PDB file of C-alpha atoms in Angstrom:
ATOM      1  CA  MET A   1     221.635 -26.653  87.315  1.00 69.00           C
ATOM      2  CA  ALA A   2     219.343 -28.354  84.777  1.00 65.00           C
ATOM      3  CA  ARG A   3     220.947 -31.716  85.626  1.00 73.00           C
ATOM      4  CA  LEU A   4     220.427 -31.106  89.332  1.00 78.00           C
ATOM      5  CA  LEU A   5     216.738 -30.214  88.749  1.00 75.00           C
ATOM      6  CA  ARG A   6     216.233 -33.383  86.659  1.00 75.00           C
ATOM      7  CA  SER A   7     217.757 -35.480  89.438  1.00 75.00           C
ATOM      8  CA  LEU A   8     215.544 -33.786  92.042  1.00 82.00           C
ATOM      9  CA  LEU A   9     212.403 -34.375  89.951  1.00 81.00           C
ATOM     10  CA  THR A  10     213.366 -38.063  89.411  1.00 80.00           C
ATOM     11  CA  GLN A  11     213.665 -38.434  93.280  1.00 89.00           C
ATOM     12  CA  LEU A  12     210.248 -36.775  93.844  1.00 90.00           C
ATOM     13  CA  ARG A  13     208.812 -39.026  91.189  1.00 89.00           C
ATOM     14  CA  GLY A  14     210.117 -42.028  92.914  1.00 88.00           C
ATOM     15  CA  VAL A  15     208.675 -40.961  96.264  1.00 91.00           C
ATOM     16  CA  ALA A  16     205.319 -40.418  94.656  1.00 93.00           C
ATOM     17  CA  ILE A  17     205.398 -43.833  92.967  1.00 94.00           C
ATOM     18  CA  VAL A  18     206.686 -45.757  95.973  1.00 92.00           C
ATOM     19  CA  ALA A  19     204.679 -44.226  98.766  1.00 94.00           C
ATOM     20  CA  PRO A  20     201.417 -46.034  97.979  1.00 94.00           C
ATOM     21  CA  TRP A  21     203.145 -49.336  97.409  1.00 93.00           C
ATOM     22  CA  LEU A  22     205.051 -48.810 100.661  1.00 89.00           C
ATOM     23  CA  ALA A  23     201.860 -48.085 102.583  1.00 92.00           C
ATOM     24  CA  TYR A  24     200.358 -51.409 101.086  1.00 91.00           C
ATOM     25  CA  LEU A  25     203.452 -53.236 101.987  1.00 87.00           C
ATOM     26  CA  LEU A  26     203.138 -52.193 105.609  1.00 86.00           C
ATOM     27  CA  PHE A  27     199.411 -53.064 105.629  1.00 90.00           C
ATOM     28  CA  ALA A  28     200.257 -56.459 104.216  1.00 89.00           C
ATOM     29  CA  ASP A  29     203.016 -57.010 106.775  1.00 84.00           C
ATOM     30  CA  LEU A  30     200.538 -56.268 109.488  1.00 86.00           C
ATOM     31  CA  LEU A  31     197.955 -58.694 108.046  1.00 88.00           C
ATOM     32  CA  LEU A  32     200.604 -61.449 107.701  1.00 85.00           C
ATOM     33  CA  SER A  33     201.607 -60.843 111.327  1.00 82.00           C
ATOM     34  CA  LEU A  34     198.008 -61.131 112.480  1.00 87.00           C
ATOM     35  CA  LEU A  35     197.889 -64.536 110.709  1.00 85.00           C
ATOM     36  CA  LEU A  36     200.846 -65.832 112.610  1.00 81.00           C
ATOM     37  CA  PRO A  37     198.911 -67.094 115.650  1.00 85.00           C
ATOM     38  CA  PHE A  38     196.556 -69.035 113.481  1.00 88.00           C
ATOM     39  CA  LYS A  39     199.429 -70.782 111.624  1.00 83.00           C
ATOM     40  CA  PHE A  40     199.485 -73.679 114.030  1.00 85.00           C
ATOM     41  CA  LEU A  41     195.731 -74.234 113.921  1.00 91.00           C
ATOM     42  CA  PHE A  42     195.093 -73.673 110.254  1.00 92.00           C
ATOM     43  CA  PRO A  43     198.454 -74.033 108.434  1.00 89.00           C
ATOM     44  CA  ASP A  44     196.965 -74.632 104.980  1.00 91.00           C
ATOM     45  CA  ALA A  45     194.624 -71.696 105.097  1.00 93.00           C
ATOM     46  CA  VAL A  46     197.290 -69.316 106.438  1.00 90.00           C
ATOM     47  CA  TYR A  47     199.777 -70.475 103.710  1.00 90.00           C
ATOM     48  CA  ASN A  48     197.235 -69.848 100.973  1.00 93.00           C
ATOM     49  CA  LEU A  49     196.046 -66.570 102.292  1.00 93.00           C
ATOM     50  CA  SER A  50     199.504 -65.268 102.933  1.00 91.00           C
ATOM     51  CA  SER A  51     200.384 -66.266  99.251  1.00 94.00           C
ATOM     52  CA  GLN A  52     197.519 -64.189  98.027  1.00 95.00           C
ATOM     53  CA  ILE A  53     198.672 -61.169 100.116  1.00 93.00           C
ATOM     54  CA  ALA A  54     202.223 -61.635  98.962  1.00 91.00           C
ATOM     55  CA  SER A  55     201.255 -61.776  95.329  1.00 95.00           C
ATOM     56  CA  GLY A  56     199.591 -58.431  95.537  1.00 94.00           C
ATOM     57  CA  VAL A  57     202.722 -56.864  96.992  1.00 91.00           C
ATOM     58  CA  TRP A  58     205.114 -58.378  94.495  1.00 93.00           C
ATOM     59  CA  ARG A  59     202.881 -57.833  91.465  1.00 96.00           C
ATOM     60  CA  TRP A  60     202.614 -54.128  92.390  1.00 96.00           C
ATOM     61  CA  ILE A  61     206.360 -53.621  92.619  1.00 94.00           C
ATOM     62  CA  GLN A  62     206.864 -55.568  89.324  1.00 97.00           C
ATOM     63  CA  HIS A  63     204.326 -53.188  87.708  1.00 97.00           C
ATOM     64  CA  ILE A  64     206.342 -50.219  88.994  1.00 96.00           C
ATOM     65  CA  PHE A  65     209.608 -51.639  87.425  1.00 96.00           C
ATOM     66  CA  GLU A  66     208.190 -52.635  84.064  1.00 97.00           C
ATOM     67  CA  SER A  67     205.243 -50.336  83.328  1.00 96.00           C
ATOM     68  CA  TYR A  68     206.093 -47.099  85.243  1.00 94.00           C
ATOM     69  CA  ASN A  69     209.832 -47.193  84.705  1.00 95.00           C
ATOM     70  CA  GLY A  70     210.057 -48.859  81.313  1.00 94.00           C
ATOM     71  CA  ALA A  71     212.143 -51.864  82.205  1.00 95.00           C
ATOM     72  CA  VAL A  72     211.917 -54.360  79.284  1.00 96.00           C
ATOM     73  CA  ILE A  73     212.734 -57.920  80.455  1.00 97.00           C
ATOM     74  CA  THR A  74     213.519 -60.351  77.709  1.00 97.00           C
ATOM     75  CA  THR A  75     213.365 -64.152  78.333  1.00 97.00           C
ATOM     76  CA  SER A  76     214.777 -67.303  76.703  1.00 97.00           C
ATOM     77  CA  GLY A  77     215.177 -71.036  77.289  1.00 97.00           C
ATOM     78  CA  ASP A  78     212.710 -73.735  78.427  1.00 96.00           C
ATOM     79  CA  THR A  79     209.008 -73.195  78.772  1.00 94.00           C
ATOM     80  CA  LEU A  80     208.009 -73.496  82.534  1.00 97.00           C
ATOM     81  CA  ILE A  81     204.930 -75.404  83.246  1.00 96.00           C
ATOM     82  CA  PRO A  82     202.055 -73.276  84.778  1.00 97.00           C
ATOM     83  CA  GLY A  83     201.413 -74.240  88.458  1.00 96.00           C
ATOM     84  CA  GLU A  84     204.447 -76.562  88.761  1.00 97.00           C
ATOM     85  CA  SER A  85     206.273 -76.595  92.003  1.00 97.00           C
ATOM     86  CA  ALA A  86     210.081 -76.451  91.703  1.00 97.00           C
ATOM     87  CA  VAL A  87     213.375 -75.734  93.322  1.00 97.00           C
ATOM     88  CA  VAL A  88     214.793 -72.528  91.719  1.00 97.00           C
ATOM     89  CA  VAL A  89     218.502 -71.590  91.592  1.00 97.00           C
ATOM     90  CA  ALA A  90     219.968 -68.407  90.148  1.00 97.00           C
ATOM     91  CA  ASN A  91     223.045 -66.303  89.987  1.00 97.00           C
ATOM     92  CA  HIS A  92     222.932 -63.136  91.990  1.00 96.00           C
ATOM     93  CA  VAL A  93     223.943 -59.781  90.540  1.00 96.00           C
ATOM     94  CA  GLY A  94     221.719 -57.133  92.279  1.00 93.00           C
ATOM     95  CA  TRP A  95     218.364 -56.268  93.754  1.00 90.00           C
ATOM     96  CA  SER A  96     216.736 -56.419  90.328  1.00 95.00           C
ATOM     97  CA  ASP A  97     217.327 -60.162  90.167  1.00 96.00           C
ATOM     98  CA  PHE A  98     213.998 -60.471  92.038  1.00 95.00           C
ATOM     99  CA  TYR A  99     212.205 -58.765  89.105  1.00 97.00           C
ATOM    100  CA  MET A 100     213.743 -61.231  86.624  1.00 97.00           C
ATOM    101  CA  ILE A 101     212.648 -64.257  88.557  1.00 97.00           C
ATOM    102  CA  GLN A 102     209.204 -62.760  89.283  1.00 97.00           C
ATOM    103  CA  LYS A 103     208.655 -62.136  85.520  1.00 98.00           C
ATOM    104  CA  LEU A 104     208.731 -65.944  84.991  1.00 98.00           C
ATOM    105  CA  ALA A 105     206.710 -66.615  88.139  1.00 98.00           C
ATOM    106  CA  ILE A 106     203.928 -64.501  86.910  1.00 97.00           C
ATOM    107  CA  ARG A 107     204.021 -66.194  83.615  1.00 97.00           C
ATOM    108  CA  ALA A 108     203.804 -69.618  85.387  1.00 97.00           C
ATOM    109  CA  GLY A 109     201.054 -68.531  87.850  1.00 97.00           C
ATOM    110  CA  MET A 110     203.369 -69.002  90.802  1.00 97.00           C
ATOM    111  CA  LEU A 111     204.222 -65.484  91.942  1.00 96.00           C
ATOM    112  CA  GLY A 112     202.422 -65.731  95.279  1.00 94.00           C
ATOM    113  CA  ARG A 113     204.008 -69.150  95.832  1.00 94.00           C
ATOM    114  CA  CYS A 114     207.547 -67.918  95.647  1.00 94.00           C
ATOM    115  CA  ARG A 115     209.469 -68.542  98.867  1.00 92.00           C
ATOM    116  CA  TRP A 116     213.017 -67.028  99.091  1.00 88.00           C
ATOM    117  CA  PHE A 117     215.783 -68.083 101.405  1.00 83.00           C
ATOM    118  CA  ALA A 118     216.217 -64.963 103.660  1.00 75.00           C
ATOM    119  CA  LYS A 119     218.655 -63.966 106.441  1.00 74.00           C
ATOM    120  CA  ILE A 120     217.591 -65.114 109.850  1.00 72.00           C
ATOM    121  CA  GLN A 121     218.198 -61.692 111.230  1.00 69.00           C
ATOM    122  CA  LEU A 122     214.954 -60.475 109.598  1.00 67.00           C
ATOM    123  CA  ARG A 123     212.889 -62.632 112.034  1.00 65.00           C
ATOM    124  CA  VAL A 124     213.216 -60.112 114.802  1.00 62.00           C
ATOM    125  CA  VAL A 125     212.123 -57.129 112.591  1.00 63.00           C
ATOM    126  CA  PRO A 126     208.593 -56.181 113.754  1.00 62.00           C
ATOM    127  CA  PHE A 127     205.869 -57.092 111.225  1.00 58.00           C
ATOM    128  CA  LEU A 128     208.316 -57.683 108.276  1.00 61.00           C
ATOM    129  CA  GLY A 129     210.025 -60.646 109.950  1.00 65.00           C
ATOM    130  CA  TRP A 130     206.901 -61.987 111.421  1.00 64.00           C
ATOM    131  CA  GLY A 131     205.227 -61.815 108.055  1.00 68.00           C
ATOM    132  CA  LEU A 132     208.023 -63.685 106.394  1.00 71.00           C
ATOM    133  CA  TRP A 133     207.708 -66.402 109.043  1.00 69.00           C
ATOM    134  CA  ALA A 134     204.039 -66.638 108.589  1.00 69.00           C
ATOM    135  CA  MET A 135     204.468 -67.036 104.925  1.00 73.00           C
ATOM    136  CA  GLY A 136     206.814 -69.997 105.397  1.00 71.00           C
ATOM    137  CA  MET A 137     209.939 -68.268 104.177  1.00 78.00           C
ATOM    138  CA  PRO A 138     213.120 -70.126 105.146  1.00 78.00           C
ATOM    139  CA  LEU A 139     215.073 -67.813 107.465  1.00 75.00           C
ATOM    140  CA  VAL A 140     218.678 -69.095 107.524  1.00 75.00           C
ATOM    141  CA  SER A 141     222.121 -68.221 108.842  1.00 72.00           C
ATOM    142  CA  ARG A 142     223.843 -70.101 105.969  1.00 68.00           C
ATOM    143  CA  ASN A 143     225.301 -72.393 108.672  1.00 70.00           C
ATOM    144  CA  TRP A 144     223.401 -75.539 107.550  1.00 67.00           C
ATOM    145  CA  ALA A 145     224.068 -77.391 110.799  1.00 68.00           C
ATOM    146  CA  LYS A 146     222.369 -74.497 112.757  1.00 72.00           C
ATOM    147  CA  ASP A 147     219.633 -74.172 110.172  1.00 74.00           C
ATOM    148  CA  LYS A 148     218.514 -77.734 110.339  1.00 74.00           C
ATOM    149  CA  LEU A 149     215.432 -77.225 112.375  1.00 76.00           C
ATOM    150  CA  GLU A 150     214.265 -74.160 110.424  1.00 74.00           C
ATOM    151  CA  LEU A 151     214.804 -76.108 107.164  1.00 79.00           C
ATOM    152  CA  GLU A 152     212.843 -79.015 108.399  1.00 81.00           C
ATOM    153  CA  ARG A 153     210.066 -76.670 109.284  1.00 79.00           C
ATOM    154  CA  VAL A 154     209.928 -75.219 105.837  1.00 79.00           C
ATOM    155  CA  PHE A 155     210.457 -78.581 103.986  1.00 86.00           C
ATOM    156  CA  ALA A 156     207.628 -80.168 106.033  1.00 86.00           C
ATOM    157  CA  GLY A 157     205.037 -77.834 104.707  1.00 86.00           C
ATOM    158  CA  ILE A 158     206.041 -78.728 101.268  1.00 90.00           C
ATOM    159  CA  THR A 159     206.621 -82.497 101.628  1.00 90.00           C
ATOM    160  CA  ASP A 160     203.900 -83.272 104.177  1.00 90.00           C
ATOM    161  CA  ARG A 161     201.239 -80.721 103.364  1.00 90.00           C
ATOM    162  CA  LYS A 162     202.112 -80.595  99.685  1.00 92.00           C
ATOM    163  CA  TRP A 163     202.100 -76.709  99.467  1.00 93.00           C
ATOM    164  CA  PRO A 164     202.726 -75.588  95.956  1.00 95.00           C
ATOM    165  CA  THR A 165     206.070 -73.681  95.943  1.00 94.00           C
ATOM    166  CA  TRP A 166     208.835 -72.174  94.051  1.00 96.00           C
ATOM    167  CA  LEU A 167     211.646 -72.519  96.681  1.00 95.00           C
ATOM    168  CA  ILE A 168     214.225 -69.935  95.397  1.00 94.00           C
ATOM    169  CA  SER A 169     217.921 -69.529  96.264  1.00 93.00           C
ATOM    170  CA  PHE A 170     220.903 -67.676  94.985  1.00 93.00           C
ATOM    171  CA  SER A 171     223.470 -70.445  95.160  1.00 93.00           C
ATOM    172  CA  GLU A 172     226.491 -68.084  95.249  1.00 93.00           C
ATOM    173  CA  ALA A 173     225.047 -66.723  98.592  1.00 86.00           C
ATOM    174  CA  THR A 174     226.124 -63.228  97.797  1.00 88.00           C
ATOM    175  CA  ARG A 175     225.993 -60.689  95.058  1.00 90.00           C
ATOM    176  CA  PHE A 176     228.609 -60.704  92.255  1.00 93.00           C
ATOM    177  CA  THR A 177     231.363 -58.117  92.435  1.00 91.00           C
ATOM    178  CA  GLN A 178     234.784 -58.023  90.836  1.00 93.00           C
ATOM    179  CA  LYS A 179     236.438 -58.330  94.238  1.00 94.00           C
ATOM    180  CA  LYS A 180     234.396 -61.426  95.007  1.00 95.00           C
ATOM    181  CA  TYR A 181     235.094 -62.850  91.611  1.00 94.00           C
ATOM    182  CA  ASP A 182     238.782 -62.556  92.211  1.00 94.00           C
ATOM    183  CA  GLU A 183     238.440 -64.261  95.634  1.00 95.00           C
ATOM    184  CA  SER A 184     236.415 -67.037  93.903  1.00 95.00           C
ATOM    185  CA  GLN A 185     239.133 -67.578  91.271  1.00 94.00           C
ATOM    186  CA  ARG A 186     241.842 -67.881  94.092  1.00 96.00           C
ATOM    187  CA  TRP A 187     239.583 -70.413  95.884  1.00 95.00           C
ATOM    188  CA  CYS A 188     239.015 -72.462  92.759  1.00 95.00           C
ATOM    189  CA  GLU A 189     242.630 -72.559  91.948  1.00 95.00           C
ATOM    190  CA  ALA A 190     243.551 -73.725  95.522  1.00 95.00           C
ATOM    191  CA  ASN A 191     240.856 -76.351  95.443  1.00 95.00           C
ATOM    192  CA  ASN A 192     241.086 -77.573  91.943  1.00 95.00           C
ATOM    193  CA  ARG A 193     237.574 -76.458  90.880  1.00 94.00           C
ATOM    194  CA  PRO A 194     236.490 -74.809  87.737  1.00 95.00           C
ATOM    195  CA  GLN A 195     235.818 -71.078  87.898  1.00 95.00           C
ATOM    196  CA  PRO A 196     232.674 -70.258  85.906  1.00 95.00           C
ATOM    197  CA  GLN A 197     232.848 -67.094  83.704  1.00 95.00           C
ATOM    198  CA  HIS A 198     231.049 -64.018  85.137  1.00 96.00           C
ATOM    199  CA  LEU A 199     229.885 -65.917  88.175  1.00 97.00           C
ATOM    200  CA  LEU A 200     231.064 -66.883  91.661  1.00 96.00           C
ATOM    201  CA  TYR A 201     231.538 -70.568  92.461  1.00 96.00           C
ATOM    202  CA  PRO A 202     228.393 -71.932  93.849  1.00 96.00           C
ATOM    203  CA  ARG A 203     227.874 -73.080  97.413  1.00 92.00           C
ATOM    204  CA  THR A 204     226.455 -76.495  97.128  1.00 92.00           C
ATOM    205  CA  LYS A 205     225.362 -77.509 100.626  1.00 89.00           C
ATOM    206  CA  GLY A 206     222.041 -75.675 100.569  1.00 87.00           C
ATOM    207  CA  PHE A 207     221.193 -77.001  97.092  1.00 93.00           C
ATOM    208  CA  VAL A 208     222.070 -80.554  98.099  1.00 93.00           C
ATOM    209  CA  THR A 209     219.934 -80.338 101.301  1.00 89.00           C
ATOM    210  CA  THR A 210     217.056 -78.836  99.469  1.00 92.00           C
ATOM    211  CA  VAL A 211     216.871 -81.305  96.592  1.00 95.00           C
ATOM    212  CA  GLN A 212     217.341 -84.314  98.954  1.00 93.00           C
ATOM    213  CA  HIS A 213     214.347 -83.110 101.022  1.00 91.00           C
ATOM    214  CA  LEU A 214     211.961 -81.895  98.362  1.00 93.00           C
ATOM    215  CA  ARG A 215     212.448 -84.869  95.975  1.00 92.00           C
ATOM    216  CA  LYS A 216     210.276 -86.733  98.540  1.00 91.00           C
ATOM    217  CA  ALA A 217     207.461 -84.373  97.619  1.00 93.00           C
ATOM    218  CA  PRO A 218     205.673 -85.905  94.631  1.00 92.00           C
ATOM    219  CA  HIS A 219     204.320 -82.502  93.402  1.00 95.00           C
ATOM    220  CA  VAL A 220     207.861 -80.948  93.231  1.00 96.00           C
ATOM    221  CA  LYS A 221     208.826 -82.060  89.725  1.00 95.00           C
ATOM    222  CA  ALA A 222     211.725 -79.925  88.599  1.00 97.00           C
ATOM    223  CA  VAL A 223     214.724 -77.840  89.277  1.00 98.00           C
ATOM    224  CA  TYR A 224     214.722 -74.470  87.448  1.00 98.00           C
ATOM    225  CA  ASP A 225     218.131 -73.073  86.643  1.00 98.00           C
ATOM    226  CA  MET A 226     217.763 -69.331  85.930  1.00 98.00           C
ATOM    227  CA  THR A 227     220.683 -67.167  84.423  1.00 98.00           C
ATOM    228  CA  ILE A 228     220.300 -63.545  84.819  1.00 98.00           C
ATOM    229  CA  ALA A 229     222.080 -61.045  82.604  1.00 97.00           C
ATOM    230  CA  TYR A 230     222.319 -57.284  82.417  1.00 97.00           C
ATOM    231  CA  GLN A 231     223.971 -54.632  80.442  1.00 95.00           C
ATOM    232  CA  ARG A 232     224.162 -50.846  80.588  1.00 93.00           C
ATOM    233  CA  GLY A 233     225.811 -49.194  77.651  1.00 86.00           C
ATOM    234  CA  ALA A 234     229.072 -51.126  77.140  1.00 87.00           C
ATOM    235  CA  LYS A 235     229.115 -52.509  80.680  1.00 92.00           C
ATOM    236  CA  PHE A 236     228.137 -56.148  80.869  1.00 94.00           C
ATOM    237  CA  LEU A 237     226.452 -57.048  84.154  1.00 89.00           C
ATOM    238  CA  GLY A 238     225.863 -53.254  84.741  1.00 92.00           C
ATOM    239  CA  VAL A 239     222.863 -53.369  87.174  1.00 95.00           C
ATOM    240  CA  PRO A 240     220.617 -50.611  88.511  1.00 95.00           C
ATOM    241  CA  SER A 241     220.440 -49.791  92.172  1.00 93.00           C
ATOM    242  CA  PHE A 242     217.359 -50.617  94.234  1.00 92.00           C
ATOM    243  CA  TRP A 243     216.166 -46.974  94.176  1.00 93.00           C
ATOM    244  CA  GLU A 244     216.867 -46.629  90.547  1.00 94.00           C
ATOM    245  CA  THR A 245     214.506 -49.492  89.744  1.00 95.00           C
ATOM    246  CA  LEU A 246     211.696 -47.747  91.694  1.00 94.00           C
ATOM    247  CA  SER A 247     212.351 -44.170  90.817  1.00 93.00           C
ATOM    248  CA  THR A 248     213.858 -43.706  87.337  1.00 92.00           C
ATOM    249  CA  PRO A 249     211.837 -43.794  84.064  1.00 93.00           C
ATOM    250  CA  ASN A 250     212.835 -45.188  80.654  1.00 93.00           C
ATOM    251  CA  LEU A 251     215.218 -47.711  82.166  1.00 94.00           C
ATOM    252  CA  SER A 252     215.455 -49.759  78.955  1.00 92.00           C
ATOM    253  CA  GLN A 253     215.326 -46.792  76.502  1.00 88.00           C
ATOM    254  CA  GLY A 254     218.620 -45.984  74.692  1.00 80.00           C
ATOM    255  CA  SER A 255     220.702 -43.226  76.207  1.00 71.00           C
ATOM    256  CA  HIS A 256     220.435 -41.298  72.857  1.00 71.00           C
ATOM    257  CA  ASN A 257     216.603 -41.039  73.507  1.00 69.00           C
ATOM    258  CA  GLY A 258     217.132 -39.895  77.030  1.00 68.00           C
ATOM    259  CA  GLY A 259     216.859 -43.364  78.691  1.00 76.00           C
ATOM    260  CA  LYS A 260     219.273 -45.317  80.887  1.00 88.00           C
ATOM    261  CA  GLY A 261     220.074 -47.928  78.339  1.00 90.00           C
ATOM    262  CA  TYR A 262     219.660 -51.024  80.607  1.00 95.00           C
ATOM    263  CA  ARG A 263     219.145 -54.471  79.128  1.00 96.00           C
ATOM    264  CA  PHE A 264     217.434 -57.145  81.322  1.00 97.00           C
ATOM    265  CA  HIS A 265     217.351 -60.803  80.444  1.00 98.00           C
ATOM    266  CA  VAL A 266     216.656 -64.122  82.181  1.00 98.00           C
ATOM    267  CA  HIS A 267     217.366 -67.551  80.689  1.00 98.00           C
ATOM    268  CA  ALA A 268     215.560 -70.558  82.242  1.00 98.00           C
ATOM    269  CA  ARG A 269     216.351 -74.238  82.039  1.00 98.00           C
ATOM    270  CA  ARG A 270     214.071 -76.977  83.399  1.00 98.00           C
ATOM    271  CA  PHE A 271     215.493 -80.244  84.738  1.00 98.00           C
ATOM    272  CA  LEU A 272     213.330 -83.079  86.021  1.00 97.00           C
ATOM    273  CA  ILE A 273     214.239 -83.702  89.664  1.00 96.00           C
ATOM    274  CA  GLU A 274     214.043 -87.458  89.097  1.00 95.00           C
ATOM    275  CA  ASP A 275     216.895 -87.246  86.605  1.00 97.00           C
ATOM    276  CA  LEU A 276     219.358 -85.546  89.138  1.00 97.00           C
ATOM    277  CA  PRO A 277     221.947 -87.677  90.906  1.00 96.00           C
ATOM    278  CA  HIS A 278     220.713 -89.268  94.151  1.00 94.00           C
ATOM    279  CA  ASP A 279     223.898 -88.985  96.209  1.00 95.00           C
ATOM    280  CA  ASP A 280     225.113 -85.691  97.809  1.00 95.00           C
ATOM    281  CA  GLU A 281     228.414 -85.672  96.006  1.00 96.00           C
ATOM    282  CA  GLY A 282     226.712 -86.139  92.663  1.00 97.00           C
ATOM    283  CA  LEU A 283     224.282 -83.407  93.297  1.00 97.00           C
ATOM    284  CA  ALA A 284     227.127 -80.935  94.247  1.00 96.00           C
ATOM    285  CA  LYS A 285     228.924 -81.893  91.009  1.00 97.00           C
ATOM    286  CA  TRP A 286     225.612 -81.405  89.059  1.00 97.00           C
ATOM    287  CA  LEU A 287     225.320 -77.842  90.339  1.00 98.00           C
ATOM    288  CA  GLU A 288     228.924 -77.112  89.621  1.00 97.00           C
ATOM    289  CA  GLU A 289     228.414 -78.264  85.995  1.00 97.00           C
ATOM    290  CA  ARG A 290     225.385 -76.042  85.691  1.00 97.00           C
ATOM    291  CA  TRP A 291     227.360 -73.058  86.829  1.00 97.00           C
ATOM    292  CA  VAL A 292     230.082 -73.719  84.332  1.00 97.00           C
ATOM    293  CA  GLU A 293     227.354 -73.848  81.596  1.00 97.00           C
ATOM    294  CA  LYS A 294     225.769 -70.692  82.982  1.00 97.00           C
ATOM    295  CA  GLY A 295     229.166 -68.917  82.594  1.00 97.00           C
ATOM    296  CA  GLU A 296     229.440 -70.078  79.076  1.00 97.00           C
ATOM    297  CA  TRP A 297     225.940 -68.741  78.258  1.00 98.00           C
ATOM    298  CA  LEU A 298     226.675 -65.460  79.908  1.00 97.00           C
ATOM    299  CA  GLU A 299     229.845 -65.059  77.878  1.00 97.00           C
ATOM    300  CA  MET A 300     227.790 -65.835  74.622  1.00 96.00           C
ATOM    301  CA  LYS A 301     225.300 -63.152  75.791  1.00 96.00           C
ATOM    302  CA  ARG A 302     228.015 -60.624  76.431  1.00 96.00           C
ATOM    303  CA  VAL A 303     229.365 -61.133  72.880  1.00 95.00           C
ATOM    304  CA  SER A 304     225.967 -60.940  71.406  1.00 93.00           C
ATOM    305  CA  TRP A 305     225.066 -57.711  73.146  1.00 94.00           C
ATOM    306  CA  ALA A 306     228.445 -56.159  72.283  1.00 89.00           C
ATOM    307  CA  GLY A 307     227.521 -56.519  68.637  1.00 76.00           C
ATOM    308  CA  GLU A 308     224.087 -54.737  69.048  1.00 77.00           C
ATOM    309  CA  SER A 309     223.021 -51.217  69.694  1.00 62.00           C
ATOM    310  CA  LEU A 310     220.147 -50.393  72.002  1.00 59.00           C
TER     311      LEU A 310
END
C-alpha cells in the first residue's frame, strides 16, 4: 500500500511539474507555426527568432531533468568552442540522450541552434510539425534518395545563409536494444564489418551526405562525436523512460538513500572537418572507425563504473 501511494504521488508530482512546461510548449509551437508564412520573406529573422523560442522550451525541460529531478550529468573529452557550428553524431540509447547533448549545447551557447534529424511523418502534425519545419529541422524518411530535396533545403540555410547550427543525428538511426545488437552482429559478420561494443553499426549515408554539403560552409568547422553512457545499479546502459525523466526525483541519488541510482555521462570528441577524408568511401570508413573507438570507450566506462559504488 505504501509503495502504491509513493507511486501515485510521483505521478501527480510529474503532472504538476510538466503541465506548465507543456502549456509553454504548445504556446511555442503556435508561435513557430505563425512564423511559417514569413519564412520565405524573412528567412534569417525567422531562423533567429525560432531559435530563441526553442531555446526556452529546451532549457526548461533540461532544468526539470537536472534541477527538479536530480539528474547529475558528468562530462569528459574535448572542450567544445562556444558558438562554433558543427555536425554532431551520437549513439542512441533512449529519450534522455537529448539531455546529454543539450548539456554540452548549453555550455557552448548553442542550445537554440540545435537542429535534429526528425521523422518526416511529424510534418503533418498540427503546430508541432509546422513549428519544426519553421525552425529548419530536417524532416526525413531515412531514404536518402527521397530526402534529397528536404536536405538541400536544410543545407542551403547553413551553407548559403550561414546560419549557426549544431546539426545533430543519431547515426545508428534507432535506439540500442539487445535484439537490435544481435541483428547488427549478424549483419556485420555477413558483410565483413567490425561490430562495435555496446553499439549498433552506424548507417553512413546520412553522415556522408551531411559532411559533403556542410564542408562547403566556412563557419562549420568541426564534427563532434558524442558518446553517451548510462548505468542504473549494476545494469550498464540502463536508461530511464521518458516519463521517469520528467516525474521522478533523485534520479542520480543512490538507491540506499531512496534514489534511482542512475549515472549519466557524455564524452565529446572534436574533429576538424577539414581533416576528414574528402571522398564518400573514406568518410564512411572514418565514421566506422569512430564507432569502433566509441565501443572501446564504452567498455572502459562499463569497467570503471563496475568498480565504483554510487
